């Protein structure tokens, strides 16, 4: 297993570029299953989760050609209905095959994802919605087995705005008979990007980006070309990297609107942010200040930036409060930050972070994708050397992170495991 070694204390200066969004590219690639015709997807980040999604689609019978950031998919001959456990257990987003397979082929068999480091993450809302559209669903032998001759449009009110649940139901509704109205759905920008792609393929969707989406089913979709939106979580991670090291960093190629109150919180911490065309410039001349942050569904503060925010709070003046409301188990980075000297106490969903003047480098272990990014940020600010092990978590969702940070002045290096 590779490791990342960081020598802390070097400010980041220069320009760092944001890539395509993992969490938009995943449903967009899954949406290739909805019909034949060539789908050309650009700015697909080359990260492990996307490689896993391509593997799953190939297994189902999709012809997938990858060349750099371009993925070309052709799904005329989808032969299999099964997403097997071996793949699903390595990537929960495989559940995104359920809606498209069911609505296209009338049957789908997708392994239940099982446990996850950040919380229990059930998929009951995906299944409830599909059942309301007429699917017969059985969960047996660890698999979700869904059948429907043709799904029927329905009114569906979600109990919670689940992101991939919303995406599954939108994709299923595209080929259903009649009109589906989805209420209290997730409003994450990645859903807007998926809807933009589906619309290019001939789907009829109204209200993307709002909490009510109306879809009029059509009999088939055709091919289309699409460029994936910029990754707002990668952008937020870079903004925080600039803030924690105190240099002069410009994060280019991001949509600042998508960062919403992340930028507000960073400013509250005493960081100077200047919007520039196509990005944001980050400078800091005084110590970071404590803030209160609560993770919420979009447009609230994203849970995917919570661990990174905790790294900043660890070295901010004063006491910060961080409340995680989306995933009950997403504090596994706390004991690792303790190893670097951080003063953090957790109580249920709350973390009380007493800022200290400086963290100290230490060997730490990544537990999930975003926790790894939090530890890298902590390492950038710490005195001495930090080694982050289990970076395969990081590789699931960040493209060449150490290269990108290295190019703006971070002393960061990947140590490859000798086989
Ligand atoms: N939930 C249910 N029932 C369901 C679905 C969700 O109770 O049927 C609960 C979950 O247990 C959780 C909450 O609802 O407590 C939110 O889960 P959601 O379904 O919205 O999350 P997800 O769709 O599984 C996506 C992202 C995650 C991101 C979350 C929240 C993708 C592929 N994944 O997951 O991204 O954290 O939304 O914004 O889009 C990451 O990139 O590191 C990552 C984990």
Short mmCIF file of C-alpha atoms and ligand atoms in Angstrom, two decimals:
data_model
loop_
_atom_site.label_atom_id
_atom_site.label_comp_id
_atom_site.label_asym_id
_atom_site.label_seq_id
_atom_site.Cartn_x
_atom_site.Cartn_y
_atom_site.Cartn_z
CA UNK A 1 0.00 0.00 0.00
CA UNK A 2 1.36 3.42 -0.98
CA UNK A 3 1.98 6.12 1.60
CA UNK A 4 2.16 9.90 1.36
CA UNK A 5 4.90 11.75 3.21
CA UNK A 6 4.54 15.45 3.93
CA UNK A 7 7.01 17.88 5.44
CA UNK A 8 4.81 20.59 6.93
CA UNK A 9 5.22 24.32 7.24
CA UNK A 10 5.55 25.41 3.61
CA UNK A 11 3.00 27.98 2.34
CA UNK A 12 1.29 27.17 -0.95
CA UNK A 13 1.80 29.73 -3.71
CA UNK A 14 0.66 29.77 -7.32
CA UNK A 15 -2.24 28.30 -9.26
CA UNK A 16 -3.82 24.90 -8.77
CA UNK A 17 -6.38 23.54 -11.23
CA UNK A 18 -9.55 21.66 -10.32
CA UNK A 19 -10.54 18.53 -12.29
CA UNK A 20 -13.88 16.94 -13.13
CA UNK A 21 -16.23 15.96 -10.30
CA UNK A 22 -16.07 12.32 -9.21
CA UNK A 23 -19.60 12.41 -7.81
CA UNK A 24 -21.00 13.82 -11.06
CA UNK A 25 -19.02 11.51 -13.34
CA UNK A 26 -20.19 8.38 -11.47
CA UNK A 27 -23.95 8.78 -12.14
CA UNK A 28 -23.26 10.14 -15.64
CA UNK A 29 -21.29 7.01 -16.55
CA UNK A 30 -24.01 4.84 -14.98
CA UNK A 31 -26.58 6.69 -17.11
CA UNK A 32 -24.92 5.24 -20.23
CA UNK A 33 -26.90 2.08 -19.36
CA UNK A 34 -30.15 3.85 -20.29
CA UNK A 35 -29.86 3.28 -24.04
CA UNK A 36 -27.73 2.74 -27.13
CA UNK A 37 -25.90 5.44 -29.08
CA UNK A 38 -22.42 6.75 -28.40
CA UNK A 39 -21.98 8.71 -25.18
CA UNK A 40 -18.81 10.81 -25.09
CA UNK A 41 -17.97 12.05 -21.61
CA UNK A 42 -15.14 14.54 -21.13
CA UNK A 43 -13.26 15.69 -18.02
CA UNK A 44 -13.78 12.37 -16.26
CA UNK A 45 -11.31 12.37 -13.35
CA UNK A 46 -8.85 9.49 -13.46
CA UNK A 47 -9.53 8.19 -9.97
CA UNK A 48 -10.09 4.67 -8.71
CA UNK A 49 -13.89 4.95 -8.26
CA UNK A 50 -14.29 5.86 -11.93
CA UNK A 51 -12.11 2.93 -12.96
CA UNK A 52 -14.34 0.68 -10.84
CA UNK A 53 -17.48 2.15 -12.45
CA UNK A 54 -16.02 1.53 -15.94
CA UNK A 55 -15.25 -2.07 -14.92
CA UNK A 56 -18.82 -2.58 -13.69
CA UNK A 57 -20.29 -1.16 -16.90
CA UNK A 58 -18.05 -3.41 -19.01
CA UNK A 59 -19.18 -6.39 -16.99
CA UNK A 60 -22.79 -5.46 -17.75
CA UNK A 61 -22.03 -5.35 -21.48
CA UNK A 62 -21.27 -1.67 -22.11
CA UNK A 63 -18.42 -0.97 -24.52
CA UNK A 64 -16.15 1.45 -22.62
CA UNK A 65 -13.12 3.19 -24.18
CA UNK A 66 -11.02 5.46 -21.99
CA UNK A 67 -8.47 7.90 -23.32
CA UNK A 68 -7.17 10.33 -20.72
CA UNK A 69 -10.12 12.28 -19.36
CA UNK A 70 -12.45 11.15 -22.17
CA UNK A 71 -14.64 8.10 -21.75
CA UNK A 72 -16.69 6.84 -24.70
CA UNK A 73 -19.51 4.45 -23.87
CA UNK A 74 -21.85 2.43 -26.05
CA UNK A 75 -24.58 0.46 -24.33
CA UNK A 76 -26.58 -1.10 -27.18
CA UNK A 77 -25.80 -4.60 -25.99
CA UNK A 78 -26.26 -4.65 -22.24
CA UNK A 79 -26.45 -8.38 -21.54
CA UNK A 80 -26.15 -8.74 -17.79
CA UNK A 81 -28.48 -7.46 -15.06
CA UNK A 82 -26.13 -8.20 -12.18
CA UNK A 83 -23.77 -5.91 -10.23
CA UNK A 84 -21.80 -8.44 -8.20
CA UNK A 85 -20.71 -8.20 -4.56
CA UNK A 86 -17.00 -8.24 -5.44
CA UNK A 87 -17.32 -4.90 -7.22
CA UNK A 88 -20.06 -3.31 -5.14
CA UNK A 89 -18.16 -3.89 -1.89
CA UNK A 90 -15.27 -1.82 -3.26
CA UNK A 91 -17.53 1.05 -4.32
CA UNK A 92 -20.99 1.85 -2.92
CA UNK A 93 -21.80 4.05 -5.92
CA UNK A 94 -22.34 0.79 -7.86
CA UNK A 95 -25.91 1.12 -6.54
CA UNK A 96 -26.29 3.69 -9.36
CA UNK A 97 -26.66 0.78 -11.79
CA UNK A 98 -29.95 -0.26 -10.14
CA UNK A 99 -32.33 2.38 -11.53
CA UNK A 100 -30.95 2.35 -15.11
CA UNK A 101 -30.84 -1.48 -15.40
CA UNK A 102 -34.34 -1.89 -14.02
CA UNK A 103 -35.95 0.73 -16.24
CA UNK A 104 -34.04 -0.36 -19.39
CA UNK A 105 -34.17 -4.16 -19.05
CA UNK A 106 -37.07 -4.72 -16.64
CA UNK A 107 -34.84 -6.47 -14.12
CA UNK A 108 -31.77 -5.75 -12.00
CA UNK A 109 -29.77 -7.62 -9.41
CA UNK A 110 -27.43 -5.43 -7.41
CA UNK A 111 -25.48 -6.55 -4.37
CA UNK A 112 -26.28 -4.69 -1.15
CA UNK A 113 -23.21 -2.56 -0.44
CA UNK A 114 -22.72 -3.68 3.17
CA UNK A 115 -20.82 -1.80 5.88
CA UNK A 116 -19.01 1.48 5.43
CA UNK A 117 -16.46 3.32 7.57
CA UNK A 118 -18.49 6.54 7.70
CA UNK A 119 -21.93 5.21 8.66
CA UNK A 120 -24.53 2.50 8.04
CA UNK A 121 -25.63 4.03 4.71
CA UNK A 122 -28.83 2.11 3.93
CA UNK A 123 -30.48 2.26 0.48
CA UNK A 124 -34.08 1.88 1.69
CA UNK A 125 -35.14 5.18 0.07
CA UNK A 126 -33.87 4.09 -3.35
CA UNK A 127 -35.94 0.89 -3.02
CA UNK A 128 -39.04 2.62 -1.66
CA UNK A 129 -39.09 5.03 -4.61
CA UNK A 130 -38.63 2.27 -7.20
CA UNK A 131 -41.40 0.22 -5.52
CA UNK A 132 -43.71 3.25 -5.82
CA UNK A 133 -43.00 3.16 -9.55
CA UNK A 134 -44.25 -0.42 -9.64
CA UNK A 135 -41.06 -2.44 -9.11
CA UNK A 136 -41.26 -5.74 -7.26
CA UNK A 137 -38.27 -5.80 -4.99
CA UNK A 138 -36.82 -8.62 -2.96
CA UNK A 139 -33.71 -8.52 -0.87
CA UNK A 140 -32.26 -12.00 -0.60
CA UNK A 141 -28.84 -13.61 -0.29
CA UNK A 142 -27.26 -10.16 0.02
CA UNK A 143 -28.71 -8.94 -3.28
CA UNK A 144 -31.43 -6.47 -4.24
CA UNK A 145 -33.50 -8.16 -6.93
CA UNK A 146 -35.89 -5.76 -8.67
CA UNK A 147 -38.32 -6.49 -11.50
CA UNK A 148 -40.87 -4.46 -13.45
CA UNK A 149 -42.16 -4.94 -16.97
CA UNK A 150 -42.18 -1.18 -17.37
CA UNK A 151 -41.92 1.26 -14.48
CA UNK A 152 -44.85 3.65 -14.11
CA UNK A 153 -44.59 7.33 -13.30
CA UNK A 154 -45.54 8.17 -9.69
CA UNK A 155 -45.42 10.92 -7.10
CA UNK A 156 -42.56 10.21 -4.70
CA UNK A 157 -41.76 12.21 -1.55
CA UNK A 158 -38.35 11.39 -0.14
CA UNK A 159 -38.01 11.21 3.67
CA UNK A 160 -34.45 12.52 3.31
CA UNK A 161 -32.79 14.14 0.27
CA UNK A 162 -30.44 11.24 -0.52
CA UNK A 163 -28.02 12.11 -3.33
CA UNK A 164 -27.56 8.77 -5.11
CA UNK A 165 -31.18 7.87 -4.26
CA UNK A 166 -32.37 10.97 -6.12
CA UNK A 167 -30.07 10.08 -9.04
CA UNK A 168 -31.33 6.49 -9.22
CA UNK A 169 -34.97 7.62 -9.27
CA UNK A 170 -34.35 10.30 -11.91
CA UNK A 171 -32.64 7.75 -14.19
CA UNK A 172 -35.38 5.18 -13.60
CA UNK A 173 -38.10 7.75 -14.37
CA UNK A 174 -36.52 8.74 -17.71
CA UNK A 175 -37.81 5.55 -19.38
CA UNK A 176 -40.90 5.00 -17.20
CA UNK A 177 -44.42 5.23 -18.57
CA UNK A 178 -45.95 8.62 -17.78
CA UNK A 179 -44.87 11.39 -15.45
CA UNK A 180 -42.88 11.03 -12.25
CA UNK A 181 -42.74 13.86 -9.72
CA UNK A 182 -39.98 13.66 -7.16
CA UNK A 183 -40.31 15.83 -4.06
CA UNK A 184 -37.87 16.80 -1.28
CA UNK A 185 -35.03 15.54 -3.46
CA UNK A 186 -31.34 16.36 -3.09
CA UNK A 187 -30.22 19.62 -4.73
CA UNK A 188 -26.51 18.86 -5.03
CA UNK A 189 -25.01 20.40 -8.21
CA UNK A 190 -23.95 16.90 -9.34
CA UNK A 191 -27.65 16.10 -9.79
CA UNK A 192 -28.00 19.13 -12.05
CA UNK A 193 -25.05 17.86 -14.11
CA UNK A 194 -26.61 14.39 -14.43
CA UNK A 195 -29.91 15.97 -15.54
CA UNK A 196 -28.07 18.12 -18.11
CA UNK A 197 -26.53 14.97 -19.60
CA UNK A 198 -29.84 13.06 -19.56
CA UNK A 199 -31.57 16.00 -21.26
CA UNK A 200 -28.92 15.94 -24.01
CA UNK A 201 -29.79 12.24 -24.45
CA UNK A 202 -33.45 13.11 -25.00
CA UNK A 203 -34.87 12.83 -21.47
CA UNK A 204 -37.62 15.26 -20.42
CA UNK A 205 -36.73 16.72 -17.05
CA UNK A 206 -37.96 19.87 -15.30
CA UNK A 207 -36.75 21.39 -12.05
CA UNK A 208 -33.16 20.04 -11.90
CA UNK A 209 -31.35 21.80 -9.07
CA UNK A 210 -34.55 22.38 -7.09
CA UNK A 211 -36.16 20.08 -4.52
CA UNK A 212 -38.94 19.08 -6.93
CA UNK A 213 -38.09 17.35 -10.19
CA UNK A 214 -40.68 16.34 -12.80
CA UNK A 215 -39.75 13.74 -15.38
CA UNK A 216 -41.87 12.73 -18.33
CA UNK A 217 -40.88 9.25 -19.41
CA UNK A 218 -39.76 8.66 -23.01
CA UNK A 219 -39.40 5.35 -24.84
CA UNK A 220 -35.68 5.63 -25.52
CA UNK A 221 -32.61 7.79 -25.10
CA UNK A 222 -29.91 8.43 -27.68
CA UNK A 223 -26.17 9.16 -27.47
CA UNK A 224 -24.74 12.55 -26.47
CA UNK A 225 -21.55 14.40 -25.60
CA UNK A 226 -21.03 15.97 -22.17
CA UNK A 227 -18.30 17.59 -20.11
CA UNK A 228 -18.39 16.80 -16.38
CA UNK A 229 -18.69 19.79 -14.00
CA UNK A 230 -15.68 20.82 -11.87
CA UNK A 231 -15.21 18.98 -8.57
CA UNK A 232 -16.44 21.24 -5.76
CA UNK A 233 -14.99 18.99 -3.06
CA UNK A 234 -11.53 19.02 -4.64
CA UNK A 235 -11.86 22.82 -5.02
CA UNK A 236 -12.88 23.18 -1.35
CA UNK A 237 -9.94 20.99 -0.31
CA UNK A 238 -7.52 23.25 -2.22
CA UNK A 239 -9.08 26.40 -0.75
CA UNK A 240 -8.53 24.93 2.70
CA UNK A 241 -4.98 23.88 1.81
CA UNK A 242 -4.27 27.52 0.93
CA UNK A 243 -5.92 28.71 4.14
CA UNK A 244 -4.10 26.29 6.46
CA UNK A 245 -0.63 26.99 5.00
CA UNK A 246 -1.10 30.75 4.68
CA UNK A 247 0.39 31.34 1.24
CA UNK A 248 -1.09 32.99 -1.85
CA UNK A 249 -2.95 30.31 -3.78
CA UNK A 250 -5.41 30.58 -6.66
CA UNK A 251 -7.81 27.69 -7.17
CA UNK A 252 -8.69 27.75 -10.85
CA UNK A 253 -11.46 26.09 -12.81
CA UNK A 254 -14.02 25.90 -10.01
CA UNK A 255 -17.57 27.24 -9.80
CA UNK A 256 -17.50 29.40 -6.66
CA UNK A 257 -21.32 29.33 -6.34
CA UNK A 258 -21.06 25.59 -5.72
CA UNK A 259 -18.83 26.25 -2.70
CA UNK A 260 -21.49 28.47 -1.11
CA UNK A 261 -21.06 28.70 2.62
CA UNK A 262 -17.69 26.90 2.58
CA UNK A 263 -16.17 30.16 1.37
CA UNK A 264 -18.17 32.13 3.96
CA UNK A 265 -16.80 29.94 6.76
CA UNK A 266 -13.23 30.25 5.49
CA UNK A 267 -13.65 34.03 5.43
CA UNK A 268 -15.06 33.93 8.97
CA UNK A 269 -11.82 32.22 9.95
CA UNK A 270 -9.92 35.34 8.88
CA UNK A 271 -8.82 34.24 5.41
CA UNK A 272 -8.87 36.74 2.54
CA UNK A 273 -10.73 35.38 -0.48
CA UNK A 274 -10.94 37.16 -3.82
CA UNK A 275 -13.11 35.82 -6.59
CA UNK A 276 -11.37 35.92 -9.93
CA UNK A 277 -12.55 34.76 -13.35
CA UNK A 278 -12.88 31.01 -13.18
CA UNK A 279 -11.76 30.66 -9.57
CA UNK A 280 -10.80 32.08 -6.21
CA UNK A 281 -7.58 33.49 -4.68
CA UNK A 282 -6.73 32.63 -1.07
CA UNK A 283 -4.42 34.67 1.17
CA UNK A 284 -3.97 34.83 4.94
CA UNK A 285 -1.92 37.26 6.99
CA UNK A 286 -3.25 36.53 10.50
CA UNK A 287 -3.87 33.32 12.48
CA UNK A 288 -7.00 31.31 11.66
CA UNK A 289 -9.96 31.99 13.96
CA UNK A 290 -12.40 29.45 15.46
CA UNK A 291 -15.81 28.93 13.77
CA UNK A 292 -18.96 26.86 14.13
CA UNK A 293 -19.83 24.53 11.28
CA UNK A 294 -22.68 22.07 10.77
CA UNK A 295 -22.79 19.71 7.80
CA UNK A 296 -26.09 19.69 5.91
CA UNK A 297 -27.46 18.65 2.52
CA UNK A 298 -26.62 21.14 -0.27
CA UNK A 299 -26.57 24.15 -0.15
CA UNK A 300 -25.38 23.59 3.43
CA UNK A 301 -21.78 22.83 4.40
CA UNK A 302 -20.82 19.52 2.68
CA UNK A 303 -20.01 16.49 4.80
CA UNK A 304 -17.32 15.73 2.19
CA UNK A 305 -15.34 18.76 3.48
CA UNK A 306 -15.86 18.11 7.19
CA UNK A 307 -12.56 16.29 7.88
CA UNK A 308 -10.61 18.96 6.00
CA UNK A 309 -12.40 21.68 8.01
CA UNK A 310 -11.48 19.89 11.23
CA UNK A 311 -7.79 20.09 10.27
CA UNK A 312 -8.15 23.88 9.95
CA UNK A 313 -10.02 24.16 13.25
CA UNK A 314 -7.22 22.22 14.97
CA UNK A 315 -4.84 25.12 14.43
CA UNK A 316 -7.33 28.03 14.68
CA UNK A 317 -7.31 30.44 17.63
CA UNK A 318 -10.19 29.65 20.00
CA UNK A 319 -12.68 26.80 20.30
CA UNK A 320 -14.57 25.60 17.22
CA UNK A 321 -17.67 23.41 17.14
CA UNK A 322 -18.20 21.00 14.27
CA UNK A 323 -21.49 19.09 13.96
CA UNK A 324 -21.84 16.21 11.49
CA UNK A 325 -25.49 15.60 10.65
CA UNK A 326 -25.22 13.45 7.50
CA UNK A 327 -23.12 10.40 8.46
CA UNK A 328 -23.07 9.12 12.05
CA UNK A 329 -19.60 7.58 11.86
CA UNK A 330 -17.66 10.25 10.05
CA UNK A 331 -15.20 11.17 12.84
CA UNK A 332 -12.62 8.42 12.28
CA UNK A 333 -9.98 11.06 11.52
CA UNK A 334 -10.23 12.42 15.08
CA UNK A 335 -7.96 9.81 16.75
CA UNK A 336 -5.45 10.36 13.93
CA UNK A 337 -5.51 14.14 14.45
CA UNK A 338 -4.95 13.44 18.19
CA UNK A 339 -1.72 11.70 17.17
CA UNK A 340 -0.64 15.00 15.65
CA UNK A 341 -1.38 16.85 18.90
CA UNK A 342 -4.89 18.17 18.10
CA UNK A 343 -7.27 18.83 20.98
CA UNK A 344 -10.65 17.46 19.89
CA UNK A 345 -13.47 15.98 21.98
CA UNK A 346 -16.43 14.33 20.37
CA UNK A 347 -19.90 13.82 21.79
CA UNK A 348 -22.28 12.10 19.38
CA UNK A 349 -22.49 14.23 16.25
CA UNK A 350 -20.54 17.12 17.82
CA UNK A 351 -16.82 17.76 17.93
CA UNK A 352 -15.33 20.48 20.10
CA UNK A 353 -11.98 21.53 18.67
CA UNK A 354 -9.65 23.64 20.82
CA UNK A 355 -7.16 25.22 18.48
CA UNK A 356 -3.44 24.84 19.24
CA UNK A 357 -0.61 26.95 17.76
CA UNK A 358 0.82 24.06 15.74
CA UNK A 359 0.28 20.37 15.01
CA UNK A 360 3.25 18.02 15.06
CA UNK A 361 3.95 15.56 12.24
CA UNK A 362 3.25 11.89 12.96
CA UNK A 363 2.51 8.62 11.18
CA UNK A 364 -1.29 8.50 10.67
CA UNK A 365 -3.71 6.19 8.93
CA UNK A 366 -6.47 7.13 6.47
CA UNK A 367 -9.89 5.58 7.16
CA UNK A 368 -11.94 6.96 4.25
CA UNK A 369 -11.53 9.20 1.25
CA UNK A 370 -12.23 12.60 2.79
CA UNK A 371 -10.58 11.74 6.12
CA UNK A 372 -7.38 11.12 4.11
CA UNK A 373 -7.63 14.61 2.63
CA UNK A 374 -8.10 16.06 6.14
CA UNK A 375 -4.91 14.31 7.29
CA UNK A 376 -2.97 15.60 4.27
CA UNK A 377 -4.06 19.17 5.12
CA UNK A 378 -3.06 18.65 8.75
CA UNK A 379 0.32 17.38 7.53
CA UNK A 380 0.83 20.52 5.38
CA UNK A 381 0.48 22.68 8.50
CA UNK A 382 2.31 20.43 11.00
CA UNK A 383 5.88 20.78 12.23
CA UNK A 384 8.06 18.04 10.79
CA UNK A 385 7.11 14.91 8.89
CA UNK A 386 3.69 13.27 8.58
CA UNK A 387 3.20 9.94 6.87
CA UNK A 388 -0.33 9.09 5.76
CA UNK A 389 -0.76 5.37 5.15
CA UNK A 390 -3.63 3.58 3.36
CA UNK A 391 -3.72 6.28 0.68
CA UNK A 392 -5.73 3.98 -1.55
CA UNK A 393 -8.68 5.73 0.11
CA UNK A 394 -7.38 9.05 -1.23
CA UNK A 395 -6.87 7.58 -4.69
CA UNK A 396 -10.59 6.73 -4.87
CA UNK A 397 -11.49 10.37 -5.34
CA UNK A 398 -8.50 12.71 -5.72
CA UNK A 399 -6.59 12.86 -8.97
CA UNK A 400 -2.80 13.24 -8.54
CA UNK A 401 -3.27 15.18 -5.28
CA UNK A 402 0.39 15.01 -4.29
CA UNK A 403 1.49 16.24 -7.75
CA UNK A 404 -0.97 19.13 -7.74
CA UNK A 405 0.02 20.21 -4.20
CA UNK A 406 3.71 19.69 -4.96
CA UNK A 407 3.47 22.04 -7.96
CA UNK A 408 2.38 24.92 -5.66
CA UNK A 409 5.10 24.43 -3.08
CA UNK A 410 4.01 21.59 -0.78
CA UNK A 411 6.74 19.16 0.25
CA UNK A 412 4.71 16.07 -0.40
CA UNK A 413 5.76 12.76 -1.86
CA UNK A 414 4.19 9.42 -2.63
CA UNK A 415 6.15 6.46 -1.39
CA UNK A 416 5.21 3.49 -3.52
CA UNK A 417 5.02 0.12 -1.90
CA UNK A 418 7.67 -2.19 -3.26
CA UNK A 419 5.84 -5.33 -4.46
N1 LIG B 1 -29.88 7.42 3.65
C1 LIG B 1 -30.89 6.62 4.12
N2 LIG B 1 -31.56 5.82 3.22
C2 LIG B 1 -31.25 5.81 1.90
C3 LIG B 1 -30.21 6.63 1.43
C4 LIG B 1 -29.54 7.45 2.33
O1 LIG B 1 -31.19 6.60 5.31
O2 LIG B 1 -31.89 5.06 1.15
C5 LIG B 1 -29.13 8.28 4.60
C6 LIG B 1 -27.66 7.85 4.70
O3 LIG B 1 -27.49 6.81 5.61
C7 LIG B 1 -26.99 9.13 5.15
C8 LIG B 1 -27.81 10.22 4.44
O4 LIG B 1 -29.06 9.60 4.09
O5 LIG B 1 -27.10 9.28 6.53
C9 LIG B 1 -27.18 10.81 3.21
O6 LIG B 1 -26.83 9.79 2.30
P1 LIG B 1 -26.88 9.96 0.73
O7 LIG B 1 -27.71 8.87 0.18
O8 LIG B 1 -27.24 11.36 0.37
O9 LIG B 1 -25.36 9.70 0.35
P2 LIG B 1 -24.87 8.89 -0.91
O10 LIG B 1 -25.76 9.18 -2.04
O11 LIG B 1 -24.61 7.48 -0.54
C10 LIG B 1 -23.35 10.81 -1.85
C11 LIG B 1 -21.90 10.95 -2.21
C12 LIG B 1 -21.06 10.96 -0.93
C13 LIG B 1 -21.53 12.14 -0.07
C14 LIG B 1 -23.03 12.02 0.22
C15 LIG B 1 -23.61 13.19 0.98
C16 LIG B 1 -21.77 9.96 -4.39
C17 LIG B 1 -21.29 8.84 -5.23
N3 LIG B 1 -21.51 9.87 -3.08
O12 LIG B 1 -23.45 9.56 -1.16
O13 LIG B 1 -19.72 11.16 -1.32
O14 LIG B 1 -20.82 12.15 1.14
O15 LIG B 1 -23.76 11.90 -1.03
O16 LIG B 1 -23.39 14.37 0.32
O17 LIG B 1 -22.33 10.91 -4.88
C18 LIG B 1 -17.38 11.02 -1.08
O18 LIG B 1 -17.28 11.48 -2.23
O19 LIG B 1 -16.39 10.88 -0.32
C19 LIG B 1 -18.69 10.60 -0.60
C20 LIG B 1 -18.85 9.78 0.45
#
